[in-house]
Tab-separated table of C-alpha atoms in Angstrom:
chain	number	residue	atom	x	y	z
C	1114	MET	CA	-0.147	-0.027	-0.078
C	1115	PRO	CA	1.687	3.297	-1.094
C	1116	LYS	CA	2.498	5.666	1.647
C	1117	ARG	CA	0.079	8.644	2.327
C	1118	GLU	CA	1.783	11.751	1.272
C	1119	ARG	CA	2.297	14.120	3.963
C	1120	ASN	CA	0.712	17.579	3.669
C	1121	LYS	CA	3.433	20.299	3.000
C	1122	PHE	CA	1.459	22.916	4.778
C	1123	VAL	CA	-0.277	21.691	7.771
C	1124	ARG	CA	-0.654	18.676	10.047
C	1125	ARG	CA	-3.656	17.179	11.636
C	1126	GLY	CA	-3.709	18.451	15.546
C	1127	GLU	CA	-1.382	21.216	14.884
C	1128	ILE	CA	-2.276	24.581	16.367
C	1129	ILE	CA	-1.651	27.765	14.096
C	1130	GLU	CA	-2.136	31.390	13.984
C	1131	ILE	CA	-3.958	32.601	10.578
C	1132	LEU	CA	-5.426	35.711	9.119
C	1133	ILE	CA	-9.034	35.332	7.742
C	1134	GLU	CA	-9.380	36.643	4.363
C	1135	ASP	CA	-12.580	35.654	2.937
C	1136	TYR	CA	-16.086	34.351	4.098
C	1137	ALA	CA	-17.669	30.857	2.954
C	1138	PHE	CA	-21.149	29.747	3.343
C	1139	GLY	CA	-22.100	28.667	6.848
C	1140	GLY	CA	-19.858	31.134	8.749
C	1141	LYS	CA	-16.433	29.556	7.540
C	1142	GLY	CA	-13.698	31.874	7.399
C	1143	ILE	CA	-11.113	31.487	4.577
C	1144	GLY	CA	-7.339	31.815	5.643
C	1145	ARG	CA	-4.327	31.074	3.479
C	1146	ILE	CA	-1.093	29.802	4.237
C	1147	ARG	CA	1.604	30.770	1.599
C	1148	ASN	CA	5.006	29.092	1.734
C	1149	GLU	CA	7.717	27.822	-0.792
C	1150	HIS	CA	5.014	25.131	-1.802
C	1151	GLY	CA	2.489	27.222	-2.995
C	1152	GLU	CA	-0.910	28.497	-1.497
C	1153	PHE	CA	-3.200	26.439	0.845
C	1154	VAL	CA	-6.544	27.147	2.085
C	1155	VAL	CA	-7.668	26.811	5.770
C	1156	PHE	CA	-11.365	26.914	6.529
C	1157	VAL	CA	-12.411	27.924	10.144
C	1158	PRO	CA	-15.892	28.185	11.261
C	1159	ASN	CA	-17.401	31.237	13.058
C	1160	THR	CA	-14.616	33.506	11.916
C	1161	LEU	CA	-14.697	36.705	9.646
C	1162	PRO	CA	-12.464	38.471	7.266
C	1163	GLY	CA	-9.707	40.566	9.134
C	1164	GLN	CA	-9.590	38.347	12.213
C	1165	LEU	CA	-6.267	36.912	13.424
C	1166	VAL	CA	-7.351	33.482	14.788
C	1167	LYS	CA	-5.692	30.544	16.626
C	1168	THR	CA	-7.188	27.468	15.202
C	1169	GLN	CA	-6.357	23.593	15.746
C	1170	ILE	CA	-6.185	21.717	12.377
C	1171	LYS	CA	-8.935	19.061	12.607
C	1172	LYS	CA	-8.888	17.683	9.088
C	1173	THR	CA	-6.341	17.946	6.038
C	1174	SER	CA	-6.801	17.020	2.374
C	1175	LYS	CA	-4.416	17.827	-0.472
C	1176	LYS	CA	-6.603	21.002	-1.477
C	1177	TYR	CA	-7.678	22.332	2.016
C	1178	ALA	CA	-7.756	22.099	5.796
C	1179	GLU	CA	-10.503	22.557	8.411
C	1180	GLY	CA	-9.723	24.023	11.630
C	1181	LYS	CA	-11.533	24.482	14.806
C	1182	LEU	CA	-11.526	28.046	16.418
C	1183	PHE	CA	-9.710	28.263	19.738
C	1184	GLU	CA	-9.203	32.066	20.236
C	1185	VAL	CA	-9.646	35.590	17.998
C	1186	LEU	CA	-6.328	37.172	18.956
C	1187	LYS	CA	-7.275	40.286	16.813
C	1188	ALA	CA	-10.487	41.735	15.728
C	1189	SER	CA	-11.492	42.453	12.182
C	1190	ASP	CA	-11.661	46.254	11.485
C	1191	ASP	CA	-15.413	45.767	10.786
C	1192	GLU	CA	-16.146	44.675	14.413
C	1193	VAL	CA	-17.539	47.000	17.224
C	1194	ASP	CA	-17.671	47.178	20.703
C	1195	MET	CA	-20.735	45.561	22.520
C	1196	PRO	CA	-22.208	45.764	26.035
C	1197	TYR	CA	-22.631	41.988	26.161
C	1198	GLN	CA	-20.432	38.901	27.600
C	1199	SER	CA	-19.139	37.139	24.424
C	1200	ILE	CA	-20.161	33.685	24.018
C	1201	PRO	CA	-19.431	30.808	21.488
C	1202	GLY	CA	-23.287	30.921	20.226
C	1203	ALA	CA	-23.189	34.436	18.892
C	1204	PRO	CA	-19.776	34.523	17.093
C	1205	TYR	CA	-20.509	37.516	15.073
C	1206	ILE	CA	-22.308	39.643	17.660
C	1207	GLN	CA	-19.575	42.300	17.380
C	1208	LEU	CA	-20.308	42.772	13.554
C	1209	PRO	CA	-22.566	45.493	12.586
C	1210	ILE	CA	-25.969	43.446	11.626
C	1211	GLU	CA	-26.003	44.983	7.987
C	1212	LYS	CA	-22.585	43.382	7.280
C	1213	GLN	CA	-23.900	40.000	8.846
C	1214	HIS	CA	-26.897	40.278	6.306
C	1215	GLN	CA	-24.725	40.947	3.506
C	1216	TYR	CA	-22.286	38.019	4.282
C	1217	LYS	CA	-25.405	35.604	4.566
C	1218	LYS	CA	-27.047	36.776	1.428
C	1219	GLN	CA	-24.111	36.479	-0.906
C	1220	SER	CA	-22.802	33.229	0.623
C	1221	THR	CA	-26.192	31.505	0.162
C	1222	LEU	CA	-26.758	32.784	-3.275
C	1223	GLU	CA	-23.227	31.450	-4.245
C	1224	LEU	CA	-24.272	28.318	-2.669
C	1225	PHE	CA	-27.367	27.774	-4.940
C	1226	LYS	CA	-25.096	28.529	-8.056
C	1227	ARG	CA	-22.606	26.052	-7.249
C	1228	ILE	CA	-24.640	23.142	-5.477
C	1229	GLY	CA	-28.155	23.934	-6.981
C	1230	LYS	CA	-26.922	24.614	-10.480
C	1231	VAL	CA	-29.241	27.617	-10.670
C	1232	ALA	CA	-27.131	30.085	-12.565
C	1233	ASP	CA	-29.748	32.786	-12.541
C	1234	ILE	CA	-30.648	32.771	-8.812
C	1235	GLU	CA	-30.280	36.549	-8.306
C	1236	ASP	CA	-33.384	36.890	-10.633
C	1237	LYS	CA	-35.241	34.897	-8.488
C	1238	PHE	CA	-34.353	36.628	-5.238
C	1239	ASP	CA	-37.453	38.002	-3.530
C	1240	GLU	CA	-36.462	39.612	0.089
C	1241	PHE	CA	-34.168	39.283	2.821
C	1242	VAL	CA	-36.371	39.103	5.997
C	1243	THR	CA	-34.927	40.489	8.893
C	1244	SER	CA	-35.504	39.562	12.737
C	1245	PRO	CA	-37.630	42.091	14.480
C	1246	ASN	CA	-35.389	41.563	17.482
C	1247	THR	CA	-31.851	41.646	16.721
C	1248	PHE	CA	-30.729	41.317	20.503
C	1249	HIS	CA	-32.642	39.271	23.447
C	1250	TYR	CA	-34.548	37.291	20.531
C	1251	ARG	CA	-34.151	33.550	21.813
C	1252	ASN	CA	-36.866	31.903	23.764
C	1253	LYS	CA	-34.826	28.935	25.262
C	1254	MET	CA	-31.339	28.737	26.658
C	1255	GLU	CA	-29.372	25.771	27.894
C	1256	TYR	CA	-26.405	26.604	30.633
C	1257	GLY	CA	-24.085	23.990	31.582
C	1258	PHE	CA	-22.379	23.510	34.852
C	1259	SER	CA	-18.782	22.357	34.960
C	1260	ALA	CA	-15.975	21.555	37.521
C	1261	ILE	CA	-13.407	22.731	35.101
C	1262	GLY	CA	-13.323	26.433	34.572
C	1263	TYR	CA	-11.080	28.770	32.508
C	1264	ASP	CA	-8.558	31.394	33.643
C	1265	HIS	CA	-8.660	33.995	30.851
C	1266	ASP	CA	-5.687	35.774	32.317
C	1267	LEU	CA	-3.333	32.479	32.528
C	1268	LYS	CA	-5.062	31.047	29.477
C	1269	THR	CA	-5.651	27.829	30.923
C	1270	ASP	CA	-8.122	25.371	32.741
C	1271	VAL	CA	-8.623	25.182	36.349
C	1272	ASP	CA	-10.529	23.614	38.804
C	1273	GLU	CA	-13.630	25.538	39.655
C	1274	PHE	CA	-17.153	25.479	39.800
C	1275	THR	CA	-18.769	27.135	36.504
C	1276	LEU	CA	-22.408	27.842	34.979
C	1277	GLY	CA	-22.752	28.945	31.506
C	1278	PHE	CA	-21.467	27.746	28.309
C	1279	LYS	CA	-18.284	25.760	26.846
C	1280	LYS	CA	-15.151	27.569	26.295
C	1281	ARG	CA	-15.006	27.820	22.686
C	1282	GLY	CA	-12.895	25.177	21.237
C	1283	THR	CA	-13.342	22.638	24.140
C	1284	TRP	CA	-15.645	19.909	25.384
C	1285	TRP	CA	-14.284	19.917	28.809
C	1286	CYS	CA	-14.137	23.542	29.752
C	1287	GLY	CA	-16.859	25.460	31.341
C	1288	ASP	CA	-16.859	29.232	31.187
C	1289	ASP	CA	-19.048	31.398	33.747
C	1290	LEU	CA	-21.834	33.551	32.092
C	1291	LYS	CA	-21.378	36.622	34.320
C	1292	LYS	CA	-23.688	39.045	32.434
C	1293	ASP	CA	-26.153	39.341	29.801
C	1294	SER	CA	-24.880	37.843	26.501
C	1295	GLY	CA	-27.242	39.736	24.199
C	1296	LEU	CA	-29.248	36.504	23.063
C	1297	PHE	CA	-31.732	35.588	25.985
C	1298	ASP	CA	-33.602	37.479	28.700
C	1299	ALA	CA	-31.457	40.078	30.132
C	1300	GLU	CA	-32.575	40.202	33.650
C	1301	PHE	CA	-32.329	36.556	33.949
C	1302	GLU	CA	-28.755	36.350	32.452
C	1303	ASN	CA	-27.809	38.859	34.952
C	1304	ARG	CA	-28.905	37.207	37.761
C	1305	LEU	CA	-27.528	33.636	36.770
C	1306	LYS	CA	-24.424	34.231	38.836
C	1307	GLU	CA	-26.880	34.256	41.945
C	1308	ILE	CA	-28.088	30.909	40.896
C	1309	LYS	CA	-24.773	29.500	40.390
C	1310	ALA	CA	-23.763	30.948	44.089
C	1311	TYR	CA	-27.080	29.007	45.678
C	1312	CYS	CA	-25.881	25.984	43.968
C	1313	VAL	CA	-21.988	26.346	45.024
C	1314	ASN	CA	-23.161	26.817	48.864
C	1315	THR	CA	-24.980	23.321	48.719
C	1316	ASP	CA	-21.394	21.909	48.623
C	1317	LEU	CA	-22.727	19.390	45.808
C	1318	ALA	CA	-20.368	18.867	43.123
C	1319	PRO	CA	-20.957	20.085	39.296
C	1320	TRP	CA	-20.262	17.608	36.309
C	1321	HIS	CA	-16.891	16.941	35.681
C	1322	PRO	CA	-16.903	16.105	31.594
C	1323	PRO	CA	-13.566	13.993	31.784
C	1324	LYS	CA	-14.596	12.054	34.836
C	1325	ARG	CA	-18.336	11.706	34.106
C	1326	GLU	CA	-19.436	12.312	37.395
C	1327	GLY	CA	-20.920	15.066	39.443
C	1328	PHE	CA	-24.485	16.273	40.577
C	1329	PHE	CA	-25.388	19.222	39.058
C	1330	ARG	CA	-25.487	19.079	34.963
C	1331	TYR	CA	-27.581	21.814	33.439
C	1332	PHE	CA	-30.212	24.545	33.654
C	1333	VAL	CA	-32.475	25.189	30.914
C	1334	VAL	CA	-34.883	27.992	30.597
C	1335	ARG	CA	-37.910	28.613	28.215
C	1336	LYS	CA	-39.447	31.892	27.877
C	1337	SER	CA	-42.784	33.030	26.480
C	1338	TYR	CA	-42.620	36.350	24.833
C	1339	LYS	CA	-46.469	36.521	25.245
C	1340	THR	CA	-46.691	36.202	29.098
C	1341	ASN	CA	-42.977	37.241	29.747
C	1342	GLN	CA	-42.855	33.998	31.952
C	1343	LEU	CA	-40.029	31.788	32.417
C	1344	LEU	CA	-40.062	27.771	32.746
C	1345	PHE	CA	-37.154	26.245	34.186
C	1346	ASN	CA	-35.504	22.718	34.124
C	1347	LEU	CA	-32.903	21.793	36.817
C	1348	VAL	CA	-30.917	18.761	35.116
C	1349	THR	CA	-28.599	16.628	37.759
C	1350	THR	CA	-27.694	12.921	38.224
C	1351	SER	CA	-29.508	11.035	40.945
C	1352	TYR	CA	-26.273	10.776	42.961
C	1353	ASP	CA	-26.793	13.020	46.110
C	1354	LEU	CA	-30.263	13.891	44.989
C	1355	PRO	CA	-31.627	13.303	48.678
C	1356	LYS	CA	-29.074	16.267	49.670
C	1357	PHE	CA	-30.516	18.608	47.638
C	1358	ASP	CA	-34.079	20.325	48.360
C	1359	LEU	CA	-35.929	21.089	45.175
C	1360	ASN	CA	-38.685	22.789	46.776
C	1361	GLU	CA	-36.113	25.499	48.627
C	1362	PHE	CA	-34.503	25.808	45.024
C	1363	ALA	CA	-38.025	26.513	43.588
C	1364	LYS	CA	-38.706	29.209	46.460
C	1365	PHE	CA	-35.555	30.753	45.514
C	1366	LEU	CA	-36.055	31.035	42.011
C	1367	VAL	CA	-39.782	32.832	42.945
C	1368	GLU	CA	-37.723	34.978	45.393
C	1369	LEU	CA	-35.326	36.049	42.241
C	1370	PHE	CA	-38.114	36.375	39.588
C	1371	GLY	CA	-41.434	36.665	41.402
C	1372	ASP	CA	-44.480	35.664	39.067
C	1373	ARG	CA	-42.340	35.616	36.058
C	1374	VAL	CA	-41.756	32.040	37.406
C	1375	ALA	CA	-44.175	29.719	35.631
C	1376	GLY	CA	-42.562	26.493	36.857
C	1377	LEU	CA	-39.878	24.505	37.804
C	1378	LEU	CA	-38.982	20.893	36.456
C	1379	HIS	CA	-36.232	18.485	37.701
C	1380	THR	CA	-34.673	15.871	35.154
C	1381	ILE	CA	-32.579	13.058	36.349
C	1382	ASN	CA	-29.882	11.937	33.717
C	1383	ASP	CA	-27.627	9.553	34.709
C	1384	GLU	CA	-26.139	9.027	31.150
C	1385	THR	CA	-22.283	9.736	30.362
C	1386	GLY	CA	-23.554	11.204	26.934
C	1387	ASP	CA	-23.467	15.033	26.879
C	1388	ARG	CA	-27.330	15.772	26.628
C	1389	THR	CA	-29.728	17.783	28.392
C	1390	ILE	CA	-32.663	15.178	28.479
C	1391	ALA	CA	-31.304	11.551	28.943
C	1392	THR	CA	-33.448	8.821	27.101
C	1393	THR	CA	-33.726	6.734	30.349
C	1394	GLY	CA	-34.014	9.548	32.690
C	1395	SER	CA	-37.450	11.006	34.272
C	1396	ILE	CA	-38.747	14.419	34.393
C	1397	SER	CA	-41.035	15.867	37.244
C	1398	LEU	CA	-42.700	18.987	38.123
C	1399	VAL	CA	-41.596	20.576	41.147
C	1400	TYR	CA	-43.256	23.742	41.117
C	1401	GLY	CA	-45.905	25.568	39.032
C	1402	ASP	CA	-46.975	24.549	35.528
C	1403	ASP	CA	-45.108	22.291	33.133
C	1404	LYS	CA	-45.840	24.570	30.173
C	1405	ILE	CA	-45.915	28.034	28.917
C	1406	VAL	CA	-48.030	29.564	26.202
C	1407	GLU	CA	-46.754	31.507	23.178
C	1408	GLU	CA	-48.566	33.230	20.416
C	1409	LEU	CA	-47.888	33.239	16.803
C	1410	LEU	CA	-49.747	35.193	14.359
C	1411	ASP	CA	-52.888	35.204	16.646
C	1412	LEU	CA	-52.751	31.387	17.401
C	1413	ASN	CA	-51.878	30.073	20.837
C	1414	PHE	CA	-49.469	27.388	21.428
C	1415	GLU	CA	-48.808	25.312	24.492
C	1416	ILE	CA	-45.024	24.729	24.869
C	1417	SER	CA	-43.515	21.947	27.206
C	1418	MET	CA	-39.821	21.633	27.860
C	1419	LYS	CA	-39.523	19.035	25.263
C	1420	SER	CA	-41.618	20.714	22.348
C	1421	PHE	CA	-40.044	21.788	19.521
C	1422	PHE	CA	-40.775	25.422	19.021
C	1423	GLN	CA	-39.218	28.194	17.028
C	1424	THR	CA	-36.288	29.602	18.876
C	1425	ASN	CA	-36.950	33.075	17.705
C	1426	PRO	CA	-40.982	33.370	17.757
C	1427	LYS	CA	-41.004	37.205	16.578
C	1428	CYS	CA	-39.089	36.295	13.590
C	1429	ALA	CA	-40.791	33.055	13.086
C	1430	GLU	CA	-44.013	34.950	12.520
C	1431	LYS	CA	-42.254	36.604	9.653
C	1432	LEU	CA	-40.974	33.376	8.249
C	1433	TYR	CA	-44.334	31.768	8.568
C	1434	THR	CA	-45.877	34.575	6.916
C	1435	LYS	CA	-43.625	34.278	3.995
C	1436	VAL	CA	-44.252	30.717	3.608
C	1437	VAL	CA	-48.122	31.381	3.847
C	1438	ASP	CA	-47.777	34.010	1.192
C	1439	TYR	CA	-45.777	31.677	-1.302
C	1440	ALA	CA	-48.623	28.719	-0.567
C	1441	LEU	CA	-51.649	31.303	-1.184
C	1442	GLU	CA	-50.300	33.220	-3.949
C	1443	ASN	CA	-52.252	30.971	-6.342
C	1444	LYS	CA	-55.138	30.390	-3.906
C	1445	ASP	CA	-57.134	28.346	-6.525
C	1446	ALA	CA	-54.246	25.706	-6.056
C	1447	VAL	CA	-55.173	25.671	-2.276
C	1448	ASP	CA	-58.863	26.171	-2.138
C	1449	ASN	CA	-60.952	23.084	-1.943
C	1450	THR	CA	-57.921	20.762	-2.098
C	1451	VAL	CA	-55.541	18.727	0.055
C	1452	VAL	CA	-52.469	20.522	1.005
C	1453	LEU	CA	-49.533	18.126	2.138
C	1454	ASP	CA	-47.735	19.609	5.081
C	1455	LEU	CA	-44.461	17.287	5.524
C	1456	PHE	CA	-42.231	17.235	8.371
C	1457	CYS	CA	-44.876	19.424	9.973
C	1458	GLY	CA	-43.235	19.636	13.533
C	1459	THR	CA	-46.009	21.152	15.764
C	1460	GLY	CA	-48.143	21.844	12.784
C	1461	THR	CA	-47.858	25.525	12.972
C	1462	ILE	CA	-47.592	26.335	9.268
C	1463	GLY	CA	-50.619	24.025	8.589
C	1464	GLN	CA	-52.942	25.883	11.177
C	1465	ILE	CA	-52.054	29.088	9.648
C	1466	ILE	CA	-52.874	27.879	6.094
C	1467	ALA	CA	-56.124	26.264	7.358
C	1468	ASN	CA	-57.076	29.531	9.058
C	1469	LYS	CA	-56.801	31.551	5.807
C	1470	ALA	CA	-57.717	29.010	3.171
C	1471	GLU	CA	-61.297	27.981	2.200
C	1472	ASN	CA	-62.344	24.327	2.615
C	1473	THR	CA	-58.777	22.978	2.395
C	1474	LYS	CA	-57.988	19.872	4.144
C	1475	ILE	CA	-54.345	20.222	5.843
C	1476	VAL	CA	-52.593	16.924	6.025
C	1477	GLY	CA	-49.406	17.095	8.379
C	1478	VAL	CA	-46.882	14.431	8.620
C	1479	ASP	CA	-43.845	14.219	11.240
C	1480	ILE	CA	-42.090	11.285	12.575
C	1481	VAL	CA	-41.852	12.608	16.155
C	1482	ALA	CA	-44.727	11.420	17.752
C	1483	ALA	CA	-44.616	14.094	20.609
C	1484	ALA	CA	-44.605	16.826	18.001
C	1485	ILE	CA	-47.882	15.310	16.462
C	1486	LYS	CA	-49.604	15.321	19.773
C	1487	ASP	CA	-48.756	18.805	20.372
C	1488	ALA	CA	-49.829	19.804	17.040
C	1489	GLU	CA	-53.265	18.013	17.475
C	1490	GLU	CA	-53.885	19.742	20.927
C	1491	ASN	CA	-52.905	23.265	19.388
C	1492	ALA	CA	-55.619	22.718	16.719
C	1493	LYS	CA	-58.091	21.914	19.190
C	1494	ARG	CA	-57.137	24.974	21.164
C	1495	ASN	CA	-57.072	27.190	18.404
C	1496	GLY	CA	-60.573	25.826	17.086
C	1497	ILE	CA	-59.215	25.092	13.455
C	1498	GLU	CA	-60.909	22.365	11.650
C	1499	GLY	CA	-59.893	20.518	8.540
C	1500	LEU	CA	-56.430	19.180	9.773
C	1501	LYS	CA	-55.264	15.687	10.291
C	1502	PHE	CA	-52.054	14.509	11.519
C	1503	TYR	CA	-49.945	11.415	11.262
C	1504	ALA	CA	-46.888	10.418	13.129
C	1505	ALA	CA	-45.206	8.662	10.669
C	1506	ASP	CA	-41.851	8.736	8.460
C	1507	VAL	CA	-42.716	10.747	5.564
C	1508	GLY	CA	-41.411	8.525	2.879
C	1509	LYS	CA	-43.339	5.363	4.478
C	1510	PHE	CA	-46.308	7.660	4.644
C	1511	LEU	CA	-46.302	8.671	0.951
C	1512	THR	CA	-46.455	4.776	0.245
C	1513	GLU	CA	-49.249	4.003	2.745
C	1514	HIS	CA	-51.832	6.685	1.839
C	1515	PRO	CA	-52.537	6.894	-1.923
C	1516	GLU	CA	-56.125	8.216	-0.800
C	1517	TYR	CA	-54.464	11.562	-0.966
C	1518	THR	CA	-52.278	11.475	-3.729
C	1519	ASN	CA	-54.845	12.635	-6.476
C	1520	LYS	CA	-56.029	15.776	-4.741
C	1521	ILE	CA	-52.639	17.602	-3.698
C	1522	ARG	CA	-51.648	20.525	-5.731
C	1523	THR	CA	-49.568	22.211	-3.244
C	1524	ILE	CA	-47.067	20.791	-0.757
C	1525	ILE	CA	-45.061	22.395	2.014
C	1526	LEU	CA	-41.702	20.634	2.750
C	1527	ASP	CA	-39.843	21.847	6.077
C	1528	PRO	CA	-37.330	18.957	6.638
C	1529	ALA	CA	-34.610	18.798	9.261
C	1530	ARG	CA	-31.067	19.928	8.761
C	1531	ALA	CA	-30.065	16.894	6.805
C	1532	GLY	CA	-32.845	17.966	4.187
C	1533	ILE	CA	-35.060	15.185	2.395
C	1534	ALA	CA	-33.703	11.650	1.879
C	1535	PRO	CA	-33.436	10.952	-1.945
C	1536	LYS	CA	-35.881	7.994	-1.781
C	1537	THR	CA	-38.466	10.492	-0.121
C	1538	LEU	CA	-37.739	13.153	-2.444
C	1539	LYS	CA	-38.233	10.860	-5.288
C	1540	LYS	CA	-41.943	9.937	-3.929
C	1541	ILE	CA	-42.441	13.666	-3.414
C	1542	ILE	CA	-41.826	14.338	-7.095
C	1543	ASN	CA	-43.938	11.366	-8.219
C	1544	LEU	CA	-47.139	13.059	-6.563
C	1545	ASN	CA	-46.726	15.702	-9.065
C	1546	ALA	CA	-48.038	18.536	-7.376
C	1547	GLU	CA	-48.234	21.859	-9.093
C	1548	ARG	CA	-46.317	23.741	-6.384
C	1549	LEU	CA	-43.818	23.146	-3.509
C	1550	VAL	CA	-42.846	25.650	-0.673
C	1551	TYR	CA	-39.558	24.425	0.790
C	1552	VAL	CA	-38.576	25.793	3.842
C	1553	SER	CA	-35.014	25.171	5.252
C	1554	CYS	CA	-32.726	25.779	7.790
C	1555	ASN	CA	-29.843	24.368	5.975
C	1556	PRO	CA	-29.453	25.823	2.427
C	1557	ALA	CA	-26.609	23.623	1.583
C	1558	THR	CA	-29.051	20.549	1.589
C	1559	GLN	CA	-31.762	22.475	0.043
C	1560	ALA	CA	-29.471	23.521	-2.777
C	1561	ARG	CA	-28.710	19.595	-3.157
C	1562	ASP	CA	-32.587	18.769	-3.389
C	1563	THR	CA	-33.196	21.860	-5.799
C	1564	GLU	CA	-30.944	20.268	-8.595
C	1565	GLN	CA	-33.197	16.995	-8.452
C	1566	LEU	CA	-36.337	19.099	-8.322
C	1567	MET	CA	-35.060	21.056	-11.236
C	1568	ALA	CA	-34.340	17.928	-13.247
C	1569	SER	CA	-37.703	16.623	-12.582
C	1570	GLY	CA	-39.565	19.709	-14.237
C	1571	TYR	CA	-39.602	22.178	-11.235
C	1572	THR	CA	-38.441	25.512	-11.481
C	1573	ILE	CA	-37.850	28.240	-9.031
C	1574	LYS	CA	-40.317	30.883	-8.904
C	1575	LYS	CA	-38.989	32.884	-5.861
C	1576	MET	CA	-36.850	32.729	-3.004
C	1577	SER	CA	-36.608	34.646	0.237
C	1578	LEU	CA	-33.976	34.202	3.337
C	1579	VAL	CA	-35.060	34.792	6.892
C	1580	ASP	CA	-32.482	35.936	9.385
C	1581	GLN	CA	-33.932	33.738	12.199
C	1582	PHE	CA	-30.671	33.753	14.194
C	1583	PRO	CA	-28.880	37.301	14.326
C	1584	HIS	CA	-24.997	36.988	15.244
C	1585	THR	CA	-24.571	33.244	13.746
C	1586	ALA	CA	-24.017	31.958	10.566
C	1587	HIS	CA	-27.434	30.468	10.250
C	1588	ILE	CA	-30.175	31.604	7.656
C	1589	GLU	CA	-33.382	30.336	6.803
C	1590	THR	CA	-34.568	30.225	3.194
C	1591	VAL	CA	-38.162	29.846	1.730
C	1592	VAL	CA	-38.157	28.635	-2.015
C	1593	LEU	CA	-41.437	28.464	-4.149
C	1594	PHE	CA	-40.823	25.881	-7.022
C	1595	GLU	CA	-43.450	25.419	-9.605
C	1596	LYS	CA	-44.096	22.848	-12.304
């Protein structure tokens, strides 16, 4: 077997400093190494042109390498000071929002040209939909406990109780959140240090990632923008649980936040995997209610700790409005027909269409049974009829329910990040619907699916981008396909 040629520019595992020169889709900054062997590209996620960064090389090939961001050594000239604590979940918070929009639009359209083979994508572009709230827009946050902290002065990890987020580039090291991050509820985040102090005073240990032991694991918070209430979930192991008074902790939260506290849940997670909700653990209500109510486009939705719900509800209203506008653009293809809402989640889009269309039957399908249960309850609560939900794999459903196939003229698609499985996409194409409204949280997989849709006789009529997650690389796309 021939010996693999050693990369002449970088080695896997090597830590290097590199200047970021360009921006690629998905928040990947492009740096270049130049030496006597020529020029070599290194992609570093969550970086910006103009930044000097420290990165560890994770993957190498003949043409390029991929690194993991450890630290920004020098800011870009485009960045501005912000009053918020910098966290890994908001890598671009110091970049003016207009610049963020420019990078997102340019890189997404390039992606559709390159992967989707849509040469005239600029001509199809409809609108860049901005988030109504640029800051404090999230309705859910997960804060992790760790027995290993980070000393920013000494630039090394230390043994200490932390509550916040992982230190950028590490899986074992926590970093205290000491003030508002600019993403979630400011009052809550400014008081997180008091919650940490309460937990420290119990003398119970935080989770130690390398040893996979400890008591405190996560503190998860959901917020309702309709009621301004907070729903808490404390995640611990069962070890030492008798020593922790959950009712006293609930009282402490009420002292801090008063009637903003909707409820406190407690989750036991003894698994070694790094997840908030364990497959084998239990979740119980300690205080108050186990749900909060949110409003989207005059419809009410009950949200539990496990429910999937849009993280930026104010922007989700704009996203859903765009989807419904595209769906109802040709109202004849919706009224008195069956609209298929595939990968429907909690059924929000289907409910809004049913509310606005005439004599339309909405058939929603999703593989997550809990989401379908929520969808049925939400439809009942909002008094919307003409909806039928199925908990099933989309591909399997399309094979097993031929009764709907001849009546479908419009299909809504909102798959997970992985996009649509090729076999399922084939079945969707075979339904021969006149129109598809395809919503995606990962334009790379949507662009891949676009090539197949176009080869099957569909063309893009219009496309919009929706900035659901300011200060991150994420962008949502809404594309209207027609035969």
